[in-house]
Short mmCIF file of C-alpha atoms and ligand atoms in Angstrom, two decimals:
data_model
loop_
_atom_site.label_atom_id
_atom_site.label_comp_id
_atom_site.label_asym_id
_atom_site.label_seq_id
_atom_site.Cartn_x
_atom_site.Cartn_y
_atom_site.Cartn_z
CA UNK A 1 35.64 55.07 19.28
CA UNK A 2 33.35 54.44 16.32
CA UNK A 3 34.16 55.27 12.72
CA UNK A 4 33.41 58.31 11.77
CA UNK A 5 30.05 58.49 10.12
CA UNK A 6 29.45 61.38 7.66
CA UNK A 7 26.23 63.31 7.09
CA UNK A 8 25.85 62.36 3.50
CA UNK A 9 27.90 60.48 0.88
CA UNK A 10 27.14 60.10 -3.00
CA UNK A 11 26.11 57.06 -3.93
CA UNK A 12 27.68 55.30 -7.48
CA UNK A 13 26.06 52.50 -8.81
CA UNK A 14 29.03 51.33 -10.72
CA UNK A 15 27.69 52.05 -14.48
CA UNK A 16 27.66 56.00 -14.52
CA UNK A 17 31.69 56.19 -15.69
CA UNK A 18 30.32 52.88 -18.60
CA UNK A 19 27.94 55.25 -19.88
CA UNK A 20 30.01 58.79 -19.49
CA UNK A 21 32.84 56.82 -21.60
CA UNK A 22 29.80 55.55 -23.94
CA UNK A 23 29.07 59.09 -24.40
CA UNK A 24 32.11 60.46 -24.95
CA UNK A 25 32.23 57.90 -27.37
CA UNK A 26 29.88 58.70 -29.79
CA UNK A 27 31.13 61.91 -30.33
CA UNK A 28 28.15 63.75 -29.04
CA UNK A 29 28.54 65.41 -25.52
CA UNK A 30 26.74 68.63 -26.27
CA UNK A 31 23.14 68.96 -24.50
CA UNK A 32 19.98 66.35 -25.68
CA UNK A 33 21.16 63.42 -27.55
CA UNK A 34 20.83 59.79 -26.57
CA UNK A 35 21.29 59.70 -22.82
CA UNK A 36 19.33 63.20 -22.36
CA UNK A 37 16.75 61.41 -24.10
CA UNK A 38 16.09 58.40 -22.00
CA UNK A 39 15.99 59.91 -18.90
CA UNK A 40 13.72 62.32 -20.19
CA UNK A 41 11.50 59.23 -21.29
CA UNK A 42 12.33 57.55 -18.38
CA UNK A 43 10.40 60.55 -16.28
CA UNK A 44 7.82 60.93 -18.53
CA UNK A 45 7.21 57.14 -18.32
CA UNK A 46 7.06 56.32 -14.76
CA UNK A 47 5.76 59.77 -13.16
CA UNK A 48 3.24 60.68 -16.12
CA UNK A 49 4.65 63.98 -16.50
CA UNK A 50 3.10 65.78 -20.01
CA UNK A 51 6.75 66.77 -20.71
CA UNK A 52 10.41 66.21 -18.89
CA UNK A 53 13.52 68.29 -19.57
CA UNK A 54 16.74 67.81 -17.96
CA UNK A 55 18.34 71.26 -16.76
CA UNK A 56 21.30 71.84 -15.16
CA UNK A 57 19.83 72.44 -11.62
CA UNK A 58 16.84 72.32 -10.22
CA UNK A 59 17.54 76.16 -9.36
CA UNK A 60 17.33 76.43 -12.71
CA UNK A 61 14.17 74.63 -13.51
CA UNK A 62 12.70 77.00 -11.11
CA UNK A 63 14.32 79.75 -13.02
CA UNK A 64 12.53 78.42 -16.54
CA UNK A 65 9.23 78.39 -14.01
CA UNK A 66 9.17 81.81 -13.38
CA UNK A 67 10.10 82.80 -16.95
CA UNK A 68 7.28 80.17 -18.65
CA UNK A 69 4.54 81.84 -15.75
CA UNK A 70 5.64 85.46 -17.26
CA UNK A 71 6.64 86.60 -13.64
CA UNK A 72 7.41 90.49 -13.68
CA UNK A 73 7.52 92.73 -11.58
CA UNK A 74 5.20 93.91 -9.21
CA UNK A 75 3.82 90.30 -9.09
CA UNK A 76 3.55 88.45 -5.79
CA UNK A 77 4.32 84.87 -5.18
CA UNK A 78 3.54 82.15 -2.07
CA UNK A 79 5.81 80.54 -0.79
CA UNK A 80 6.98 79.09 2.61
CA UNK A 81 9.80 80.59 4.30
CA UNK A 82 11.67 77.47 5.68
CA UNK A 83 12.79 76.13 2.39
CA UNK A 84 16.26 76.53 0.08
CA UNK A 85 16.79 79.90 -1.17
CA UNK A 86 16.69 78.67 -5.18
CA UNK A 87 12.69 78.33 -4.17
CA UNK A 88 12.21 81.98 -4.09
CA UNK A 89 15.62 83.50 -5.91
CA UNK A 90 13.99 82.19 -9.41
CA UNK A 91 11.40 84.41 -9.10
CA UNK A 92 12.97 87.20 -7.18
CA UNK A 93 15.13 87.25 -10.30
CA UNK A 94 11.93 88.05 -12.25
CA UNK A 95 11.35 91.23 -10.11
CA UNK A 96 8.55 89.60 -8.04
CA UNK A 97 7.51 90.02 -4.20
CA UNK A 98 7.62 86.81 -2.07
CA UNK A 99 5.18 86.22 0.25
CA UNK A 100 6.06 84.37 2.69
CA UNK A 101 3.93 81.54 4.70
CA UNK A 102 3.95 79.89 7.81
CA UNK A 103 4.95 75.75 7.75
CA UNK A 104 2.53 73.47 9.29
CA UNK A 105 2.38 72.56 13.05
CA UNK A 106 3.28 68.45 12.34
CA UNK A 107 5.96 68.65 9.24
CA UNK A 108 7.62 71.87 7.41
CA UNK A 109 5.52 71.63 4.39
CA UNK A 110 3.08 75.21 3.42
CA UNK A 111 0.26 75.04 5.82
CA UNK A 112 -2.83 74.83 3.16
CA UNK A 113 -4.77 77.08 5.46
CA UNK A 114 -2.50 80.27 5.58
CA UNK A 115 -2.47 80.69 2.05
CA UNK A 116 -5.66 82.36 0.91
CA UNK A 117 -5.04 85.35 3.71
CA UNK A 118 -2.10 86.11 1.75
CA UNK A 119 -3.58 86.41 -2.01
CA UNK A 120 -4.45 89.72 -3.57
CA UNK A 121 -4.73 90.88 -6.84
CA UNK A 122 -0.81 90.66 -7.23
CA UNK A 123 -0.71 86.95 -6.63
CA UNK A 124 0.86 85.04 -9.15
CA UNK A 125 1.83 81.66 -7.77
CA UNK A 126 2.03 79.42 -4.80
CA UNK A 127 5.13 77.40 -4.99
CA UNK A 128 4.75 74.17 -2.98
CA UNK A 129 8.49 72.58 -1.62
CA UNK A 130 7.92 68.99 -0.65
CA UNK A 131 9.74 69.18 2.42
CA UNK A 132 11.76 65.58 2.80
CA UNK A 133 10.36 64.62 0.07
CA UNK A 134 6.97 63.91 1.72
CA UNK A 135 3.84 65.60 -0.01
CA UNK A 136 2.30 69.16 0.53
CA UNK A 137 -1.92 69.36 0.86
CA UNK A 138 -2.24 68.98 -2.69
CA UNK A 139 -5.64 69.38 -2.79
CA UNK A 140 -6.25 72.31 -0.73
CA UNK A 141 -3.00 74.03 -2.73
CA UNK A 142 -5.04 73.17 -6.44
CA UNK A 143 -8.51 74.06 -4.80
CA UNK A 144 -6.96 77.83 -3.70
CA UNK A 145 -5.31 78.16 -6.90
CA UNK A 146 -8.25 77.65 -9.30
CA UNK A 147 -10.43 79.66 -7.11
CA UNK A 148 -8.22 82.48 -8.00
CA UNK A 149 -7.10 81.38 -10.86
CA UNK A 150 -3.31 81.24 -10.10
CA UNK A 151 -0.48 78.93 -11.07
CA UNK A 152 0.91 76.18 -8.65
CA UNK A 153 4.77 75.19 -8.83
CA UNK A 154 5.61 72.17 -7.19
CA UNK A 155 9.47 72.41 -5.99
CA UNK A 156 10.29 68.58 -5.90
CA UNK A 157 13.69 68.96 -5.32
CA UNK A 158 13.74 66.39 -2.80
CA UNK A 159 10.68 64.34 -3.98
CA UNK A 160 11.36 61.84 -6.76
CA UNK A 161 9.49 58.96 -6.24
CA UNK A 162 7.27 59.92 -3.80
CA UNK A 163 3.42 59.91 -4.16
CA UNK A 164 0.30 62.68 -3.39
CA UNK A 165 -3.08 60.14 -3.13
CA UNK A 166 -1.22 57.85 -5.52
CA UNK A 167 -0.42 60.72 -7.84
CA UNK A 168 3.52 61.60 -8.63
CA UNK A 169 4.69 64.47 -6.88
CA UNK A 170 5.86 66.43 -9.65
CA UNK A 171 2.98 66.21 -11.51
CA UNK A 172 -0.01 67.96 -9.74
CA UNK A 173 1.21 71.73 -10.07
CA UNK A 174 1.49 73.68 -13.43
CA UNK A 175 5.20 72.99 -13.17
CA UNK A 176 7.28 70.82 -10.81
CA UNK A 177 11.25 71.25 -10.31
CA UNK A 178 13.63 68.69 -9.18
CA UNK A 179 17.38 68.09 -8.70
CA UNK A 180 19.64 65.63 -8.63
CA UNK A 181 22.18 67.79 -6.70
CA UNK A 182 24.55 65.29 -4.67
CA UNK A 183 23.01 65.55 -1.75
CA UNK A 184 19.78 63.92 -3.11
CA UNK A 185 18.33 60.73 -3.55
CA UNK A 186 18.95 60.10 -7.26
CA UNK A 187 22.32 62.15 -8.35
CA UNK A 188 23.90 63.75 -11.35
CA UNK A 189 26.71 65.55 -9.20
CA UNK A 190 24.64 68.95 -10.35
CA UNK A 191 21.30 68.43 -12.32
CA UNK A 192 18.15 69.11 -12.30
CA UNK A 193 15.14 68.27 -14.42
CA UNK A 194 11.52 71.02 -15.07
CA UNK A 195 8.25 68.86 -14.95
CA UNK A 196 5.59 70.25 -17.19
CA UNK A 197 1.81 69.35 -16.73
CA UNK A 198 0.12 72.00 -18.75
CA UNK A 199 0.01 72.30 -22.25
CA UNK A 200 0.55 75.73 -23.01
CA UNK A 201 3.78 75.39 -21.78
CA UNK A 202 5.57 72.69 -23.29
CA UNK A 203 6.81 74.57 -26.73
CA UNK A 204 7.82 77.41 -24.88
CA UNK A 205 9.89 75.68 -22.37
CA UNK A 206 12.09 74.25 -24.96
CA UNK A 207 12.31 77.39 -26.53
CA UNK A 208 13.49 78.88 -22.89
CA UNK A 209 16.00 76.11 -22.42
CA UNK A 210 17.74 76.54 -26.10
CA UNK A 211 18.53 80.21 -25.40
CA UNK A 212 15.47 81.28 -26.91
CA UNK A 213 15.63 79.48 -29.98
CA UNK A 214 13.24 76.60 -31.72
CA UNK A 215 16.22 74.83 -32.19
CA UNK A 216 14.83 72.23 -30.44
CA UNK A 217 11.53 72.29 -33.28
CA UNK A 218 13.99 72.26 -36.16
CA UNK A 219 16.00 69.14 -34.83
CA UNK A 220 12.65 67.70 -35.04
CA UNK A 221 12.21 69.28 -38.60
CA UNK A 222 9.18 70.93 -38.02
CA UNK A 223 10.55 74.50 -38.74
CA UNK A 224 13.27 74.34 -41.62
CA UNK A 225 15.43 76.93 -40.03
CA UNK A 226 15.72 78.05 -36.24
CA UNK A 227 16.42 81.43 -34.78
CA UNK A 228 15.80 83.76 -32.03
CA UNK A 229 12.11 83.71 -30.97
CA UNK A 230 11.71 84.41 -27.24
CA UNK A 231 14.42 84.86 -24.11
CA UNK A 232 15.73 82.22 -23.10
CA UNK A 233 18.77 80.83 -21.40
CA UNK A 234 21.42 77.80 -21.63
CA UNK A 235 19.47 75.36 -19.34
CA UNK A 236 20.27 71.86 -20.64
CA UNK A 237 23.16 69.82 -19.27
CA UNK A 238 25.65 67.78 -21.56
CA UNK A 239 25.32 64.49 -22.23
CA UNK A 240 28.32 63.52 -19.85
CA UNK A 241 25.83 64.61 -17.09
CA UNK A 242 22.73 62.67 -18.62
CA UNK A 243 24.69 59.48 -18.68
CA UNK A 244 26.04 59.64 -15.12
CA UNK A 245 22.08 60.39 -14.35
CA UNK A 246 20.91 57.33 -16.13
CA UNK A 247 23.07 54.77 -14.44
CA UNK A 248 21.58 56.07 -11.37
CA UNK A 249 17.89 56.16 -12.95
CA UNK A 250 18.13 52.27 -14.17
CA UNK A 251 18.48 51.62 -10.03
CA UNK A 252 16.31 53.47 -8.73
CA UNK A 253 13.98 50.75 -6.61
CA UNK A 254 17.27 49.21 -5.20
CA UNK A 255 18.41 53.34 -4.16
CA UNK A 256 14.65 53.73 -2.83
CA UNK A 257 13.79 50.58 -1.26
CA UNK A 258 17.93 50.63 0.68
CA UNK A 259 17.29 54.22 1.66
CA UNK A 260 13.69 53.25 3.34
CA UNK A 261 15.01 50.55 5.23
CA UNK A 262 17.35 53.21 6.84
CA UNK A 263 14.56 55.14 7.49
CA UNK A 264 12.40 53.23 9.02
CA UNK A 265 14.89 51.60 11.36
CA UNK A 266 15.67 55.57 13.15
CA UNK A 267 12.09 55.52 13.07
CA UNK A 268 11.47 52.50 14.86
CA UNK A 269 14.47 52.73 17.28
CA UNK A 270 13.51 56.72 17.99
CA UNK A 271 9.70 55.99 18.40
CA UNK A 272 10.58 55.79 22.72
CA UNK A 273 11.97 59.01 22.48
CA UNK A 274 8.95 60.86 20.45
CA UNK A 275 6.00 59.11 23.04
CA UNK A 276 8.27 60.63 26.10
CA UNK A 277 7.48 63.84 24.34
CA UNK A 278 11.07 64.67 23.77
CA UNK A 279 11.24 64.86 20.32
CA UNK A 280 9.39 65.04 17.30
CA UNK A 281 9.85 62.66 14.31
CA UNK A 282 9.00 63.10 10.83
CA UNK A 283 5.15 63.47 10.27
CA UNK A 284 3.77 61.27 7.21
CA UNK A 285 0.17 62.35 6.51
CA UNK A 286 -1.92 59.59 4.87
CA UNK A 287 -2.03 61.14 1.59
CA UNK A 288 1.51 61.46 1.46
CA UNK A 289 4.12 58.73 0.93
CA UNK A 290 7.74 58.31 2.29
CA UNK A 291 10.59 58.40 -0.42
CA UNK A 292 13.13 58.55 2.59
CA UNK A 293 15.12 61.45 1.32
CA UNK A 294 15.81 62.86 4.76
CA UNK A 295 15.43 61.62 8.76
CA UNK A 296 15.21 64.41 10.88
CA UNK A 297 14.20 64.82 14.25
CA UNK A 298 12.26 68.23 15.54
CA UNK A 299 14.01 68.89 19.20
CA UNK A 300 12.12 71.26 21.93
CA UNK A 301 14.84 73.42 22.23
CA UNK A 302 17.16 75.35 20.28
CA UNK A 303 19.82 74.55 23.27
CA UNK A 304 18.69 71.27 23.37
CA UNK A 305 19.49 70.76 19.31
CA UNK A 306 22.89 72.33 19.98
CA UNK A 307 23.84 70.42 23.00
CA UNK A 308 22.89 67.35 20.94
CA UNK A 309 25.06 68.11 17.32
CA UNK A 310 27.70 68.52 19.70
CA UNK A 311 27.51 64.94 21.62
CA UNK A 312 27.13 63.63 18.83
CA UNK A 313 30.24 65.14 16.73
CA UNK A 314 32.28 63.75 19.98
CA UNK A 315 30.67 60.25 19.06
CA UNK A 316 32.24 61.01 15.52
CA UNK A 317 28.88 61.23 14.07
CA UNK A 318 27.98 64.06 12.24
CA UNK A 319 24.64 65.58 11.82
CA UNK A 320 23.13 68.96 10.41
CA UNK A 321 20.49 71.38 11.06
CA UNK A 322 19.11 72.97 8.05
CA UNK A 323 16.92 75.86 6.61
CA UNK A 324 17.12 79.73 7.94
CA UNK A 325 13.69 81.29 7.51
CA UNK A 326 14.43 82.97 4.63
CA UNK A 327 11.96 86.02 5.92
CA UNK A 328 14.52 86.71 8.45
CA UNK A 329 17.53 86.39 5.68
CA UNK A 330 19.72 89.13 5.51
CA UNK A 331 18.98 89.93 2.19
CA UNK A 332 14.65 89.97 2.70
CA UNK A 333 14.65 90.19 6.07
CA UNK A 334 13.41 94.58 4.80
CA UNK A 335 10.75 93.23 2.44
CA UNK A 336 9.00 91.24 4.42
CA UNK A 337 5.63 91.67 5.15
CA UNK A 338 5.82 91.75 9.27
CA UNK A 339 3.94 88.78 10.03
CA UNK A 340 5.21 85.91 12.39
CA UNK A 341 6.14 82.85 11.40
CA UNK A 342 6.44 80.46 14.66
CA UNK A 343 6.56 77.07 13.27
CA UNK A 344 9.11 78.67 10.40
CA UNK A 345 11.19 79.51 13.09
CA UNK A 346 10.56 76.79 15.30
CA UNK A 347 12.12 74.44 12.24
CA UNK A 348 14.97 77.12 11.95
CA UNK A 349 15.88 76.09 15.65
CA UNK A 350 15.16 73.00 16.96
CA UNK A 351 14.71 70.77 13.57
CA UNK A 352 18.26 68.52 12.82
CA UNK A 353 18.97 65.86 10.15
CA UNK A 354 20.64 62.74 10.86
CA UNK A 355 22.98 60.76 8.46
CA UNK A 356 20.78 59.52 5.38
CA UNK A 357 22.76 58.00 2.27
CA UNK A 358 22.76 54.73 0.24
CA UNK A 359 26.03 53.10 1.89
CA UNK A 360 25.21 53.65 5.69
CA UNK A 361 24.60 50.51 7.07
CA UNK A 362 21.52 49.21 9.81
CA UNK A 363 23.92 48.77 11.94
CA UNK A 364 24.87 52.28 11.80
CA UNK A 365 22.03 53.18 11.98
CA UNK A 366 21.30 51.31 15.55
CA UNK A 367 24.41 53.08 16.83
CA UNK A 368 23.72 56.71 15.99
CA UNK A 369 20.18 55.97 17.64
CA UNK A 370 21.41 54.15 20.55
CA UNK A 371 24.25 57.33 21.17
CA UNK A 372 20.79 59.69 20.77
CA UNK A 373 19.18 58.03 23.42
CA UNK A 374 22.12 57.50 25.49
CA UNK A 375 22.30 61.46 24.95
CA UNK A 376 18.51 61.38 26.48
CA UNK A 377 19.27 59.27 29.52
CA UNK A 378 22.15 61.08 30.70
C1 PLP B 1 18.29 71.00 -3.35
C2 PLP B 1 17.16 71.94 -3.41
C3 PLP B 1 17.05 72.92 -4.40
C4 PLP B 1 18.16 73.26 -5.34
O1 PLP B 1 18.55 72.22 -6.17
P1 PLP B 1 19.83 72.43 -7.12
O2 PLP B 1 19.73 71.26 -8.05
O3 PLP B 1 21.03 72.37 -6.24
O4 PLP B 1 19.69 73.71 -7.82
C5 PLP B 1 15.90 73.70 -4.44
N1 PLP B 1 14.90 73.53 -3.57
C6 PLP B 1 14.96 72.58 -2.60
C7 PLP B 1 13.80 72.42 -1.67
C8 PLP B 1 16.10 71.77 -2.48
O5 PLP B 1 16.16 70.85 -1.50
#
């Protein structure tokens, strides 16, 4: 019997608990002081994002989202339904309607084309979620929202790194949202970091993450005393969580480039498998890049998925399905607008993720195909 192979383990590179003990250190831990500060650069640097601010989650970059777009109630926002609930909470929180759409045929992403059906009046925002960190229509998504003149939130949770035509995902919409939850590529245990790409947004987004002060101004001595100037909320992590992120920042090619080889080796070895027709394997379009966040296989069946998990778990290998369509959640399940979404549903059932972190080996790899293939051939 093999060794048993988890679904996901976080990766250290060695330096996080060097620079935690550095900032301990200095006396500082509070939120957006030296190590806050780099990665902040270091994002605004590489990805070419107008502004970067560290949060605490990316649920709660989505939260300063909705509160920077003015979402109240009565407003109506896009979104798809097979994605993480934070996507929609942050503005359910704000007392808008979701609107849910359908995922594309080939990959999970919004499908461009059942958007503009769904806007009215009461549309606020589309909120494109980068499914496995591989790129949403961009272009179609930008063209529909300056036609009607509505703002575009890119959910990167799962997309550092990867690319939209060359351009940083992250970067495109309004706003873009990512996290460096554990279970991601780059990690902070919880974290998250709010992308901004618009102007008007950038004072008051620091304004929303200081609990509504300019504290953030006066540091900078541009106001000579701060106080209470909008609502706001306690969104910036301490710097114990900024230095654990920047260890992890300073490697990022070696994370990315050990992660792809992963990927691309289930990709090879389960090519067989996809031309037999028996399952489907993660679509790339050509304007979209690969930042090898997730593998994950689409199966025909929702039997078929369940049989499989289970063969698997007797092989010691452990593997995960993953989204509920959240317009058959409990809790919206009411409010939904009645529509059907198949291919939603069809990733609810049959789509399953396969072990994906920084310490699996090739080897590994090879033996959780070969046991899927075995599983095939029976
Ligand atoms: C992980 C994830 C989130 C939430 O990130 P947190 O940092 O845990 O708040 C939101 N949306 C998507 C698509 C995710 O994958």
């Amino acid at each position: 019997m093999n060794k048993h192979i988890a679904f996901n383990k976080p990766f250290l590179t060695g330096k996080e608990t060097h620079y935690i003990y550095d900032a301990v250190n200095s006396g500082k831990i509070s939120g957006d002081g030296i190590y806050t500060k780099k990665c902040n650069s270091f994002f605004e640097e590489k990805y070419k994002f107008k502004k970067a601010l560290l949060t605490t989650s990316c649920t709660d970059a989505l939260e300063m989202a909705a509160i920077l777009l003015n979402i109240s109630p009565g407003d109506e926002v896009i979104s798809p339904s097979y994605t993480f609930v934070s996507t929609v909470n942050a503005f359910v929180l704000r007392g808008a309607k979701i609107i849910f759409a359908d995922s594309n045929s080939i990959n999970p992403n919004i499908d461009p084309d059942a958007i503009e059906a769904l806007i009215t009046p009461k549309t606020k925002a589309i909120i494109a979620v980068h499914y496995a960190g591989i790129a949403c229509d961009m272009d179609k998504i930008m063209a529909i929202a300056k036609k009607y003149n509505i703002y575009v939130v890119e959910d990167a949770a799962q997309a550092i790194d990867s690319y939209y035509n060359n351009i940083p995902l992250g970067s495109i919409g309004n706003i873009g949202a990512f996290s460096f939850h554990e279970t991601k590529n780059i990690i902070a245990g919880e974290g998250g970091l709010i992308s901004i790409n618009d102007h008007q947004f950038i004072n008051r987004a620091e304004i929303i993450r200081e609990k509504g002060t300019n504290r953030s101004s006066f540091f900078r001595g541009e106001v000579d005393k701060y106080g209470w100037v909008d609502i706001g909320s306690s969104f910036l992590p301490s710097e114990i969580i900024a230095a654990f992120l920047f260890a992890q920042l300073e490697n990022i090619e070696m994370i990315q480039n050990k992660r792809k080889q992963l990927w691309n080796a289930y990709h090879k070895n389960l090519e067989s498998l996809e031309n037999k027709s028996i399952l489907k394997r993660p679509f790339i379009p050509s304007y979209a890049t690969n930042n090898a966040h997730m593998y994950y296989i689409v199966l025909n069946s929702l039997e078929e998925r369940t049989a499989l998990i289970k063969f698997l778990k007797e092989k010691n290998i452990n593997t995960v399905f993953h989204y509920l369509s959240l317009h058959k959640s409990p809790f919206y399940e009411g409010q939904h607008n009645g529509g059907d979404l198949i291919h939603s549903d069809r990733y609810t059932d049959c789509l399953l993720r396969l072990p994906m972190f920084y310490d699996l080996t090739v080897a590994e790899v090879e033996l959780i195909s070969a046991e899927i293939l075995n599983f095939f051939n029976k």
